[in-house]
Coordinates of C-alpha atoms in Angstrom, one line a residue:
M1 CA -117.6 15.0 13.8
S2 CA -116.5 18.6 12.8
I3 CA -113.1 19.6 11.9
I4 CA -111.5 22.5 13.1
L5 CA -108.1 24.1 11.7
A6 CA -106.2 25.6 14.7
S7 CA -104.3 28.1 12.5
A8 CA -104.7 31.5 11.6
S9 CA -102.8 30.8 8.4
S10 CA -104.9 31.9 5.2
R11 CA -102.5 29.4 3.2
R12 CA -103.3 26.4 5.1
A13 CA -106.9 27.2 4.9
E14 CA -106.7 27.3 1.5
L15 CA -104.7 24.1 1.5
L16 CA -107.3 22.2 3.8
K17 CA -110.1 23.2 1.2
K18 CA -108.4 20.6 -1.1
I19 CA -109.5 18.0 1.4
T20 CA -112.7 19.5 2.7
A21 CA -114.8 22.8 2.7
D22 CA -116.5 21.7 5.8
F23 CA -114.4 23.3 8.4
M24 CA -113.7 26.1 10.9
V25 CA -110.8 28.3 11.8
V26 CA -110.0 28.8 15.3
T27 CA -106.6 30.6 16.1
S28 CA -104.6 28.8 19.0
S29 CA -103.1 30.9 21.8
V30 CA -100.2 28.9 22.0
N31 CA -96.8 30.8 22.3
E32 CA -94.2 29.0 20.0
T33 CA -91.2 30.5 21.8
L34 CA -92.3 29.0 25.2
I35 CA -91.5 25.5 23.7
T36 CA -88.2 24.1 24.9
E37 CA -87.5 21.5 22.3
R38 CA -84.6 22.1 20.6
D39 CA -84.4 19.2 18.2
P40 CA -86.3 20.4 15.1
V41 CA -88.8 17.5 14.5
R42 CA -89.4 17.6 18.4
F43 CA -90.1 21.4 18.3
A44 CA -92.5 21.4 15.4
L45 CA -94.5 17.9 16.9
A46 CA -94.7 19.7 19.9
A47 CA -96.1 23.1 18.5
A48 CA -98.5 21.2 16.5
E49 CA -99.8 19.2 19.5
A50 CA -100.2 22.1 21.7
K51 CA -102.1 24.0 19.1
A52 CA -104.4 21.3 18.4
K53 CA -105.0 20.6 22.3
D54 CA -105.2 24.2 23.1
V55 CA -108.3 24.7 20.6
G56 CA -109.5 21.1 21.5
T57 CA -110.2 21.7 25.0
Q58 CA -112.7 24.6 23.8
F59 CA -114.2 22.2 21.3
P60 CA -114.1 19.1 23.1
Q61 CA -116.3 17.1 20.3
S62 CA -114.6 18.3 17.2
T63 CA -111.5 16.7 15.2
V64 CA -108.9 19.7 15.9
I65 CA -106.0 20.0 12.9
G66 CA -102.6 21.7 14.6
A67 CA -99.9 22.4 12.4
D68 CA -96.4 24.0 13.0
T69 CA -93.9 24.6 9.9
I70 CA -90.3 25.5 10.6
V71 CA -87.0 26.0 8.2
V72 CA -84.1 23.9 9.4
L73 CA -80.3 24.6 8.5
H74 CA -77.7 22.6 10.1
D75 CA -80.0 21.5 13.0
T76 CA -80.7 25.3 13.7
I77 CA -84.7 26.1 13.8
L78 CA -85.3 29.1 11.9
G79 CA -88.9 30.2 12.9
K80 CA -91.0 33.2 12.2
P81 CA -89.0 36.3 12.4
S82 CA -89.2 38.9 15.4
G83 CA -88.7 41.6 13.2
I84 CA -87.2 43.1 9.9
E85 CA -83.6 42.7 11.0
N86 CA -84.1 39.2 12.1
A87 CA -85.7 38.5 8.5
R88 CA -82.8 40.1 6.9
A89 CA -80.4 37.9 9.0
M90 CA -82.3 34.6 8.1
L91 CA -82.5 35.3 4.4
H92 CA -78.7 36.2 4.4
T93 CA -78.2 32.8 6.3
L94 CA -80.2 30.7 3.8
S95 CA -78.5 32.1 0.9
G96 CA -76.9 29.5 -1.3
T97 CA -77.9 26.8 0.8
T98 CA -80.1 23.6 0.8
H99 CA -82.4 23.8 3.9
L100 CA -85.2 21.5 5.2
V101 CA -88.6 22.6 5.6
I102 CA -90.6 20.5 8.2
T103 CA -94.3 20.7 8.7
A104 CA -95.6 18.9 11.8
L105 CA -99.5 17.9 12.0
A106 CA -101.3 16.8 14.9
L107 CA -104.9 15.6 15.2
Y108 CA -106.8 15.7 18.3
A109 CA -110.2 14.7 19.6
H110 CA -110.5 15.9 23.2
D111 CA -113.4 13.6 24.3
E112 CA -112.3 10.6 22.6
N113 CA -108.6 11.1 24.2
K114 CA -107.1 10.7 20.7
L115 CA -103.8 12.1 19.3
L116 CA -102.2 11.1 16.1
L117 CA -98.9 13.2 15.0
T118 CA -96.8 13.0 11.9
Y119 CA -94.4 15.1 10.0
Q120 CA -93.2 15.9 6.4
T121 CA -89.8 17.0 5.3
S122 CA -89.0 18.8 2.0
A123 CA -85.9 20.4 0.7
V124 CA -85.6 24.0 -0.6
T125 CA -82.2 25.3 -2.3
F126 CA -81.6 28.9 -2.6
K127 CA -79.8 30.8 -5.2
K128 CA -77.0 33.1 -4.0
L129 CA -79.3 36.1 -2.7
T130 CA -77.6 39.5 -3.4
H131 CA -78.2 42.4 -1.0
E132 CA -81.0 43.9 -3.6
M133 CA -82.7 40.7 -3.8
I134 CA -83.2 40.4 -0.3
E135 CA -84.2 44.0 0.3
T136 CA -86.7 44.1 -2.5
Y137 CA -88.3 41.3 -0.8
L138 CA -88.3 42.7 2.7
A139 CA -89.9 45.7 1.6
R140 CA -92.8 44.0 0.4
G141 CA -93.5 43.1 4.0
D142 CA -94.3 39.2 3.1
F143 CA -91.9 37.9 6.0
D144 CA -93.3 38.5 9.3
D145 CA -95.4 35.5 9.6
K146 CA -93.4 33.2 7.6
A147 CA -91.0 30.4 9.0
G148 CA -87.5 31.1 7.7
S149 CA -88.9 34.7 6.6
Y150 CA -90.2 33.4 3.3
A151 CA -93.0 32.1 1.6
I152 CA -92.0 29.7 -1.5
Q153 CA -95.0 30.9 -3.2
N154 CA -94.0 34.5 -3.1
V155 CA -90.4 34.3 -3.9
G156 CA -90.6 31.5 -6.5
D157 CA -87.7 31.4 -9.0
T158 CA -86.3 34.7 -7.9
F159 CA -85.0 32.8 -4.6
V160 CA -85.4 29.1 -5.5
S161 CA -83.1 27.3 -7.8
A162 CA -84.6 23.6 -6.5
A163 CA -87.6 22.3 -4.6
E164 CA -87.8 18.7 -3.6
G165 CA -90.6 16.8 -1.7
D166 CA -94.2 17.7 -1.2
Y167 CA -94.7 21.4 -2.5
D168 CA -97.6 22.1 -0.1
N169 CA -95.6 20.8 2.7
I170 CA -93.3 23.9 1.8
I171 CA -96.2 26.3 1.8
G172 CA -97.3 25.1 5.1
L173 CA -99.7 22.1 5.0
P174 CA -98.8 18.6 3.3
V175 CA -102.3 17.9 1.9
E176 CA -102.0 14.3 0.8
T177 CA -100.1 13.4 4.3
L178 CA -103.1 15.4 6.0
R179 CA -105.7 13.6 3.9
K180 CA -104.4 10.2 5.0
L181 CA -103.9 10.9 8.3
L182 CA -107.6 12.1 8.7
E183 CA -108.9 9.2 7.1
A184 CA -106.8 7.0 9.5
F185 CA -108.1 9.0 12.3
M186 CA -111.7 8.3 11.6
T187 CA -111.0 4.3 11.6
P188 CA -109.8 1.7 14.0
L189 CA -105.8 1.6 14.1
L190 CA -103.3 -0.7 15.9
T191 CA -101.3 1.1 18.6
L192 CA -98.0 -0.4 19.0
D193 CA -95.0 0.4 21.6
I194 CA -91.8 0.0 19.9
I195 CA -89.5 -2.2 21.9
D196 CA -86.4 -2.6 19.7
I197 CA -84.9 -1.9 16.3
A198 CA -84.0 -5.0 14.3
L199 CA -80.7 -4.9 12.1
P200 CA -79.5 -4.8 9.7
D201 CA -82.8 -3.6 8.1
G202 CA -83.6 -1.2 10.7
Y203 CA -87.4 -2.2 11.3
G204 CA -89.1 -1.1 14.5
V205 CA -90.1 -4.1 16.5
A206 CA -93.3 -4.5 18.4
K207 CA -95.1 -7.6 20.1
H208 CA -98.8 -8.0 19.5
E209 CA -101.2 -10.7 20.3
G210 CA -98.2 -13.2 20.8
G211 CA -96.6 -12.5 17.3
V212 CA -94.0 -10.0 16.3
I213 CA -94.5 -6.7 14.0
F214 CA -91.7 -4.9 12.0
I215 CA -92.4 -1.5 11.3
P216 CA -89.8 0.9 9.0
Q217 CA -89.1 4.4 10.5
A218 CA -90.4 3.4 14.2
V219 CA -87.7 4.1 16.8
T220 CA -87.4 2.3 20.3
G221 CA -89.6 4.2 22.7
D222 CA -91.8 5.6 20.3
T223 CA -95.8 4.6 20.6
I224 CA -97.4 4.6 17.0
A225 CA -100.7 4.0 15.1
A226 CA -100.1 1.4 12.1
T227 CA -101.8 -0.6 9.7
I228 CA -100.9 -4.2 8.6
V229 CA -99.3 -4.4 5.3
K230 CA -98.2 -8.1 5.3
E231 CA -98.8 -11.0 7.3
K232 CA -96.9 -14.3 7.9
P233 CA -97.5 -17.0 10.9
R234 CA -96.6 -14.9 14.0
L235 CA -94.8 -12.3 11.8
A236 CA -96.1 -9.1 10.4
Y237 CA -95.0 -5.9 8.6
A238 CA -96.8 -2.7 9.4
H239 CA -97.0 0.8 7.7
M240 CA -96.6 3.5 10.6
I241 CA -99.6 6.0 9.8
G242 CA -98.5 8.4 12.8
L243 CA -97.0 8.9 16.2
T244 CA -99.1 9.0 19.4
A245 CA -95.8 9.3 21.7
L246 CA -92.3 10.1 20.7
S247 CA -89.3 7.9 21.8
A248 CA -86.3 10.2 23.6
S249 CA -84.1 9.0 20.9
R250 CA -85.7 10.1 18.0
V251 CA -84.3 13.0 16.3
T252 CA -84.4 15.0 12.9
A253 CA -83.2 13.4 9.8
T254 CA -81.1 15.4 7.9
C255 CA -81.8 14.1 4.3
P256 CA -85.1 14.5 2.8
H257 CA -85.1 11.0 1.3
S258 CA -85.0 9.5 4.9
G259 CA -87.6 7.0 5.3
I260 CA -87.9 5.8 1.7
C261 CA -84.1 5.5 1.0
G262 CA -82.5 1.9 2.0
G263 CA -79.1 3.6 2.6
C264 CA -79.3 5.5 5.8
I265 CA -82.0 4.0 7.9
L266 CA -80.9 5.0 11.2
Q267 CA -81.2 8.5 10.7
E268 CA -84.2 9.2 12.7
L269 CA -82.2 7.5 15.7
N270 CA -79.8 9.7 17.8
Y271 CA -76.0 8.6 17.2
P272 CA -74.9 7.2 20.7
E273 CA -78.3 4.8 20.2
Q274 CA -77.2 4.1 17.1
L275 CA -73.7 2.9 18.6
R276 CA -75.6 0.9 21.2
L277 CA -77.6 -0.9 18.8
K278 CA -75.1 -1.8 16.7
D279 CA -72.7 -3.2 19.5
R280 CA -75.5 -5.3 20.7
H281 CA -76.6 -6.5 17.2
L282 CA -72.7 -7.7 16.5
Y283 CA -72.6 -9.6 19.8
Q284 CA -75.9 -11.1 19.5
T285 CA -75.2 -12.3 16.1
L286 CA -72.1 -13.8 17.1
G287 CA -74.1 -15.8 19.9
R288 CA -77.0 -16.9 17.7
I289 CA -75.3 -17.7 14.5
G290 CA -71.6 -18.5 15.6
K291 CA -73.0 -20.1 19.1
I292 CA -70.2 -18.4 20.7
D293 CA -70.1 -17.6 24.5
T294 CA -69.2 -13.9 24.1
S295 CA -68.9 -13.5 28.0
R296 CA -65.4 -15.2 27.4
V297 CA -64.4 -12.9 24.6
Q298 CA -62.6 -9.4 25.2
K299 CA -65.4 -6.7 24.2
I300 CA -63.4 -3.6 23.0
P301 CA -65.8 -0.5 22.8
I302 CA -67.4 0.2 19.5
T303 CA -65.2 3.2 18.1
P304 CA -67.3 6.0 16.9
S305 CA -66.9 8.0 13.6
R306 CA -65.9 11.5 14.1
H307 CA -68.3 12.7 11.4
Q308 CA -71.7 11.5 11.4
Y309 CA -72.6 13.3 8.0
F310 CA -70.4 13.9 4.8
Y311 CA -68.0 11.0 5.9
R312 CA -68.1 8.8 2.8
N313 CA -65.3 8.9 0.3
K314 CA -67.5 7.0 -2.4
I315 CA -71.0 7.0 -3.4
E316 CA -72.6 4.7 -6.3
L317 CA -75.8 5.8 -7.9
S318 CA -78.0 3.7 -10.1
F319 CA -80.0 4.9 -13.3
S320 CA -83.6 4.1 -13.6
T321 CA -86.5 5.5 -15.3
R322 CA -89.4 7.5 -13.9
Q323 CA -92.2 8.9 -16.2
E324 CA -89.8 8.0 -19.4
K325 CA -87.1 9.9 -17.9
A326 CA -83.6 9.0 -16.3
I327 CA -83.4 9.2 -12.5
L328 CA -80.4 8.5 -10.3
G329 CA -80.9 6.8 -7.1
F330 CA -80.5 4.3 -4.6
K331 CA -82.7 1.1 -3.6
E332 CA -85.8 1.6 -1.8
R333 CA -86.1 1.1 1.7
A334 CA -87.3 -2.4 2.9
S335 CA -90.9 -2.2 4.0
G336 CA -92.5 -5.6 3.4
A337 CA -95.1 -3.9 1.5
P338 CA -95.9 -5.2 -2.0
N339 CA -94.8 -3.4 -5.3
Q340 CA -91.9 -2.0 -4.4
E341 CA -89.7 0.3 -6.4
A342 CA -86.6 -0.9 -7.2
I343 CA -84.7 2.5 -7.2
I344 CA -86.0 5.9 -5.7
P345 CA -84.7 9.0 -7.2
V346 CA -82.6 11.2 -5.2
S347 CA -81.1 14.6 -5.6
Q348 CA -78.7 14.7 -2.5
C349 CA -77.0 12.6 0.0
P350 CA -75.8 14.0 3.1
I351 CA -73.2 11.4 4.2
A352 CA -71.1 12.1 0.8
N353 CA -69.5 15.1 -0.7
P354 CA -71.5 18.2 -0.5
R355 CA -71.1 18.7 -4.2
V356 CA -73.1 15.5 -5.1
P357 CA -76.4 17.4 -5.4
E358 CA -74.9 19.7 -8.5
I359 CA -73.7 16.8 -10.0
I360 CA -76.6 14.5 -9.8
S361 CA -78.7 17.4 -11.3
R362 CA -75.9 18.4 -14.3
V363 CA -75.5 14.7 -15.2
L364 CA -79.3 14.0 -15.6
E365 CA -79.4 17.4 -17.6
F366 CA -76.7 16.0 -19.8
A367 CA -78.7 12.3 -20.3
D368 CA -81.9 14.3 -21.2
A369 CA -80.3 16.6 -23.6
A370 CA -78.3 13.6 -25.2
D371 CA -81.8 11.6 -25.3
L372 CA -79.8 8.5 -23.3
A373 CA -82.1 6.1 -21.5
A374 CA -81.6 4.0 -18.3
Y375 CA -80.5 0.5 -19.0
N376 CA -83.2 -1.8 -18.1
P377 CA -81.7 -5.3 -17.3
H378 CA -85.0 -7.2 -18.0
K379 CA -85.8 -5.9 -21.4
K380 CA -82.1 -5.3 -22.3
E381 CA -82.6 -1.8 -23.2
G382 CA -81.2 1.7 -22.7
V383 CA -77.7 2.4 -21.9
L384 CA -76.9 4.4 -18.5
K385 CA -76.2 1.9 -15.7
R386 CA -74.5 4.0 -12.7
L387 CA -72.7 7.0 -11.5
I388 CA -69.7 6.4 -9.3
I389 CA -68.5 9.6 -7.4
K390 CA -65.1 9.3 -5.5
E391 CA -63.5 11.9 -3.0
A392 CA -59.7 12.3 -1.9
K393 CA -61.2 13.4 1.6
A394 CA -57.5 15.1 2.1
S395 CA -57.9 17.4 -0.7
G396 CA -61.6 17.6 -1.3
K397 CA -60.7 16.5 -5.2
L398 CA -63.5 14.5 -6.7
M399 CA -63.6 11.7 -9.3
V400 CA -66.8 11.2 -11.5
I401 CA -67.2 7.9 -13.3
L402 CA -70.4 7.4 -15.8
V403 CA -70.8 3.6 -16.5
T404 CA -72.9 2.9 -19.6
K405 CA -73.7 -0.2 -21.4
Q406 CA -72.5 0.5 -24.8
A407 CA -69.5 2.0 -26.1
A408 CA -70.7 3.9 -28.8
V409 CA -72.6 6.3 -26.4
T410 CA -68.8 7.7 -25.6
R411 CA -69.2 10.1 -28.8
Y412 CA -71.1 12.1 -26.1
A413 CA -67.9 12.3 -24.0
Q414 CA -67.4 16.2 -24.6
R415 CA -71.0 17.0 -23.5
L416 CA -70.4 15.2 -20.6
H417 CA -67.4 17.1 -19.8
E418 CA -68.7 20.4 -20.9
A419 CA -71.9 19.4 -18.4
L420 CA -69.4 19.1 -15.5
S421 CA -66.4 21.3 -16.4
S422 CA -67.4 24.3 -14.0
I423 CA -67.5 22.1 -11.1
E424 CA -63.9 22.8 -9.7
P425 CA -63.2 20.0 -7.3
I426 CA -63.7 17.5 -10.1
E427 CA -60.1 16.3 -11.0
S428 CA -60.8 13.3 -12.8
L429 CA -63.8 12.4 -15.4
C430 CA -64.2 8.7 -16.5
W431 CA -66.5 6.9 -19.0
A432 CA -66.6 3.2 -18.3
I433 CA -67.9 0.4 -20.3
E434 CA -69.6 -2.7 -18.6
E435 CA -71.1 -4.7 -20.9
R436 CA -71.9 -7.8 -18.8
D437 CA -75.1 -7.7 -16.3
D438 CA -73.8 -10.4 -13.9
T439 CA -70.8 -8.8 -12.7
R440 CA -69.6 -5.2 -11.8
S441 CA -66.4 -4.9 -13.9
F442 CA -65.4 -2.5 -16.4
E443 CA -64.4 -3.8 -19.9
Q444 CA -63.4 -0.3 -21.1
K445 CA -62.2 3.0 -19.2
I446 CA -61.9 6.3 -21.3
L447 CA -60.4 9.2 -19.3
I448 CA -62.6 12.3 -20.6
A449 CA -60.8 14.8 -18.6
G450 CA -58.2 15.5 -15.8
E451 CA -55.9 12.9 -14.4
N452 CA -56.3 9.3 -14.2
C453 CA -56.2 9.1 -10.4
I454 CA -56.7 11.2 -7.5
R455 CA -54.2 11.5 -4.5
E456 CA -56.0 10.4 -0.9
R457 CA -54.1 10.4 2.3
I458 CA -55.4 7.7 4.8
G459 CA -53.8 8.4 8.1
D460 CA -49.9 8.6 7.7
F461 CA -49.9 7.1 4.2
S462 CA -50.8 8.7 0.5
C463 CA -52.5 6.4 -2.3
N464 CA -53.6 6.8 -5.5
V465 CA -57.3 6.2 -6.2
Y466 CA -58.3 4.7 -9.7
P467 CA -61.8 3.9 -11.0
E468 CA -61.9 0.7 -9.8
T469 CA -59.7 1.3 -6.7
F470 CA -61.3 -0.3 -3.5
L471 CA -60.9 1.8 -0.3
Q472 CA -62.8 1.6 3.2
A473 CA -65.4 4.3 2.6
N474 CA -64.7 6.1 5.6
S475 CA -61.2 7.8 5.1
E476 CA -61.2 9.3 8.8
T477 CA -62.0 6.1 10.6
A478 CA -59.9 3.5 8.8
P479 CA -56.8 4.4 10.3
R480 CA -58.1 3.8 13.6
L481 CA -59.0 0.4 12.4
Y482 CA -55.4 -0.2 11.2
E483 CA -53.9 1.2 14.4
H484 CA -55.8 -1.3 16.1
I485 CA -54.5 -4.3 14.1
K486 CA -50.9 -2.6 14.4
Q487 CA -51.4 -3.2 18.2
H488 CA -52.0 -6.9 17.7
L489 CA -48.6 -7.4 15.8
G490 CA -45.0 -8.3 16.6
H491 CA -42.0 -7.1 14.3
D492 CA -41.2 -10.7 14.0
E493 CA -44.4 -11.6 12.4
K494 CA -44.6 -12.5 8.4
I495 CA -48.0 -12.2 7.6
L496 CA -50.5 -13.3 4.8
S497 CA -53.0 -10.9 3.9
L498 CA -55.8 -12.0 2.0
Y499 CA -58.7 -9.9 -0.1
C500 CA -55.9 -7.0 0.7
G501 CA -57.8 -4.6 -1.9
S502 CA -55.6 -1.7 -2.6
G503 CA -53.1 -2.7 0.2
L504 CA -54.0 0.3 2.4
L505 CA -54.2 -1.9 5.4
E506 CA -50.8 -3.6 4.6
L507 CA -48.9 -0.4 4.3
S508 CA -50.7 0.9 7.6
I509 CA -49.1 -1.7 9.7
A510 CA -45.8 -2.5 7.5
H511 CA -43.7 -1.0 10.2
A512 CA -45.0 -3.1 12.8
S513 CA -44.1 -6.6 11.1
Q514 CA -41.2 -8.4 9.4
E515 CA -43.1 -8.9 6.2
I516 CA -46.5 -8.9 4.5
T517 CA -47.6 -11.0 1.4
G518 CA -50.9 -9.5 0.1
I519 CA -53.2 -11.4 -2.2
D520 CA -56.4 -10.0 -4.2
T521 CA -58.3 -11.6 -7.2
N522 CA -58.5 -8.1 -8.5
A523 CA -55.5 -7.1 -10.8
N524 CA -56.4 -3.5 -10.7
N525 CA -56.0 -3.6 -6.8
I526 CA -52.7 -5.4 -6.8
S527 CA -50.9 -2.8 -9.2
C528 CA -52.5 0.0 -7.2
A529 CA -51.2 -1.6 -4.3
R530 CA -47.6 -1.9 -5.7
E531 CA -47.8 1.7 -6.7
N532 CA -48.7 2.8 -3.2
C533 CA -45.8 0.8 -1.7
Q534 CA -43.5 2.7 -4.0
L535 CA -45.3 5.8 -3.1
N536 CA -44.5 5.4 0.6
N537 CA -41.4 4.0 0.3
I538 CA -42.4 0.9 1.9
T539 CA -40.1 -2.3 1.0
N540 CA -41.6 -5.1 3.2
C541 CA -44.9 -5.4 1.5
N542 CA -45.3 -7.8 -1.5
F543 CA -48.6 -8.2 -3.5
S544 CA -49.7 -10.5 -5.9
P545 CA -52.9 -11.4 -7.9
G546 CA -54.5 -14.8 -6.8
K547 CA -57.3 -16.3 -5.2
A548 CA -57.2 -16.9 -1.5
E549 CA -57.7 -20.6 -1.6
E550 CA -54.5 -21.0 -3.9
A551 CA -52.4 -18.8 -1.9
L552 CA -53.2 -21.0 1.3
K553 CA -52.3 -23.9 -0.6
K554 CA -48.8 -22.6 -1.7
K555 CA -48.0 -21.2 1.5
R556 CA -46.6 -23.2 4.8
E557 CA -46.8 -22.3 8.2
R558 CA -43.0 -21.7 8.6
D559 CA -43.6 -19.1 5.8
C560 CA -46.2 -16.9 7.7
N561 CA -47.3 -16.9 11.2
T562 CA -50.4 -14.4 11.0
L563 CA -53.4 -14.5 8.7
I564 CA -55.1 -11.0 7.8
L565 CA -58.6 -11.8 6.2
D566 CA -60.6 -9.4 4.7
P567 CA -63.2 -10.9 2.7
P568 CA -66.2 -9.4 0.6
R569 CA -69.4 -9.3 2.5
S570 CA -70.3 -12.8 1.9
G571 CA -67.5 -13.8 4.0
L572 CA -65.0 -16.8 3.4
S573 CA -65.9 -19.7 0.6
P574 CA -66.2 -23.1 2.2
E575 CA -62.6 -24.2 0.3
A576 CA -61.1 -21.1 2.0
L577 CA -62.3 -22.0 5.6
R578 CA -61.1 -25.3 5.3
R579 CA -57.9 -24.2 4.3
V580 CA -57.5 -21.6 6.9
C581 CA -58.0 -24.0 9.5
S582 CA -55.5 -26.4 8.0
Y583 CA -53.0 -23.5 7.4
G584 CA -52.0 -23.5 11.1
A585 CA -50.9 -19.6 11.5
A586 CA -50.7 -18.6 15.3
K587 CA -53.0 -15.8 14.9
I588 CA -55.8 -14.7 12.6
L589 CA -57.0 -11.3 12.2
Y590 CA -60.3 -11.3 10.5
V591 CA -61.9 -8.0 9.4
S592 CA -65.8 -8.0 8.5
C593 CA -68.7 -5.8 7.6
N594 CA -71.1 -8.5 8.2
P595 CA -71.7 -9.7 11.6
A596 CA -73.7 -12.8 10.0
S597 CA -70.9 -14.1 7.8
L598 CA -68.4 -13.5 10.4
A599 CA -70.2 -15.3 13.0
R600 CA -70.8 -18.1 10.6
D601 CA -67.0 -18.5 9.8
I602 CA -65.8 -18.1 13.2
A603 CA -68.2 -21.1 14.5
I604 CA -65.9 -23.1 11.9
L605 CA -62.8 -21.5 12.7
A606 CA -63.5 -22.0 16.4
K607 CA -62.4 -25.8 16.1
P608 CA -58.4 -25.0 16.0
Y609 CA -58.9 -21.5 17.3
H610 CA -60.4 -19.5 20.0
L611 CA -61.8 -16.2 19.7
A612 CA -59.5 -13.7 22.0
S613 CA -61.4 -10.5 21.2
V614 CA -63.6 -8.5 18.9
A615 CA -63.5 -4.6 18.1
A616 CA -66.2 -2.7 16.2
F617 CA -65.7 0.6 14.1
D618 CA -68.5 2.7 13.0
M619 CA -67.4 3.2 9.4
F620 CA -70.8 3.8 8.4
P621 CA -72.9 6.2 10.7
Q622 CA -76.8 6.7 10.0
T623 CA -76.9 2.9 8.3
G624 CA -77.0 -0.4 9.8
H625 CA -73.5 -1.4 9.2
L626 CA -70.4 -1.6 10.7
E627 CA -66.8 -2.7 10.4
I628 CA -65.3 -5.5 12.8
V629 CA -61.9 -7.0 13.8
A630 CA -61.9 -10.3 15.2
I631 CA -58.6 -11.8 16.8
L632 CA -58.4 -15.5 16.7
R633 CA -55.5 -17.5 18.5
K634 CA -54.5 -21.0 17.7
K635 CA -55.6 -23.3 20.7
Q636 CA -52.5 -25.0 22.4

């Protein structure tokens, strides 16, 4: 079968020669300006498909390759310029930014009625471009047929400070992706209709021959071509080769690491669908695991996050090794395939502070210059463990914490300070020592530069954030959760709040209750909570270190008539559950970030209590997680 490239681009033709020299070039007559799709990925795929089909109808026995490359900045598509003024405006817009370059591919065989679509995303960071730099480039006349008005191979280091992802993709044809797509196009593939997305891992779900298949990156409503990578009885995992039809819910992922990073697994699903999916998953889990009749429970509509990106006040990156150099990244997305990487390198994180890419880059440069290796827990070698970046959203001030295995390496502290000193939002720079592998607890903290804490404001309350301070990750949505809890309290209530962290929830509801006692096992959290009480002139909150199980032994029903439970993701221990049941509080407010452990615990609490209401708060857009408040009342 002959291959045709439906593109007049000489760059694409040269790149295609890396795969095969046996192809013909036929330019399509498609006018890209007539494509009405506004989502970047949908636009690029529609253009690539239109080009492939336009030429494919003329050569019905051939395999036609359609391609379309676009530049995307803040969801705005920058295609080919209409003239020099438009090109000038584009380059000024791209100056000093990190933008996406998306190339969509379409393979089409008319006589076989066969279509296969895919796309690749890369990221390009421009330097600050001066007027002279732009005018010199425009005078060369290289801009007129280039997406975003530039060709990376022509501007090189003059414009570009960093390029991430497939370089061929930025030029206009992702060679390795196309090679795999062509190979798959010539072989039988499974065609699967995606009927659902399974949380918390975000797998697309398809039914096939009486079994269920899980596919990462697939969206409900997609029709995909796939190959099986792992099989179990009546269950399989598949790898998506390409799309044959797009879901109406599919959108462009903002992050170039989407699909391989295990964090933001829902980036390719539009936000209303994310909310619907999470809400449904919550109540299905309560029914399946907790055996709860949710029809008898007041279901409060899920509260969305006002911002879907740049919302996190903390991220924690892990060090690992790639090609004998230290990298920083997150866990790889689960796919069911064997031999997955534990940590995949990332250069940015669009749900965190915009200065994160610069901090990552500077820290890795420092590690390389100091010849510091990532810690390997299996070999017990290396020193670098984690990089933690915290942000006070109210001010934009940052705290950076480098976590290492050995105290001896702190002799490099001054060099780390020099590497990061020009990043002005960094108000606190710390070096933390963590010798143990079985727990995340700092044996030693060294303040390298700046303040020992950063000041945050959550709703109406200020709080000091230290290296080990626990806060809800979404500073903007947290007050809405606290307000919901406050609405279910009376001024005569005495509250025992277990797993209180740094006390922000307790401070936020203090004026709505008579007295609050907060308990947490972490002494640093308790110290911070007490300090925050003084900072906000709160006099009816008391905080003490201790275990929840012990606190429930000491307190009697006459002391506290309301319990607030905010345990870790794993939920309550069996002993804590027994003691909560026997404690006898009239009301329990259970805060959880894990529907499964919440459902398990409520199933046990349901003996002396009935579940009155459930409210969900989307603290974690783009991920499979959410925060939940369940209110239980004692049975009469």
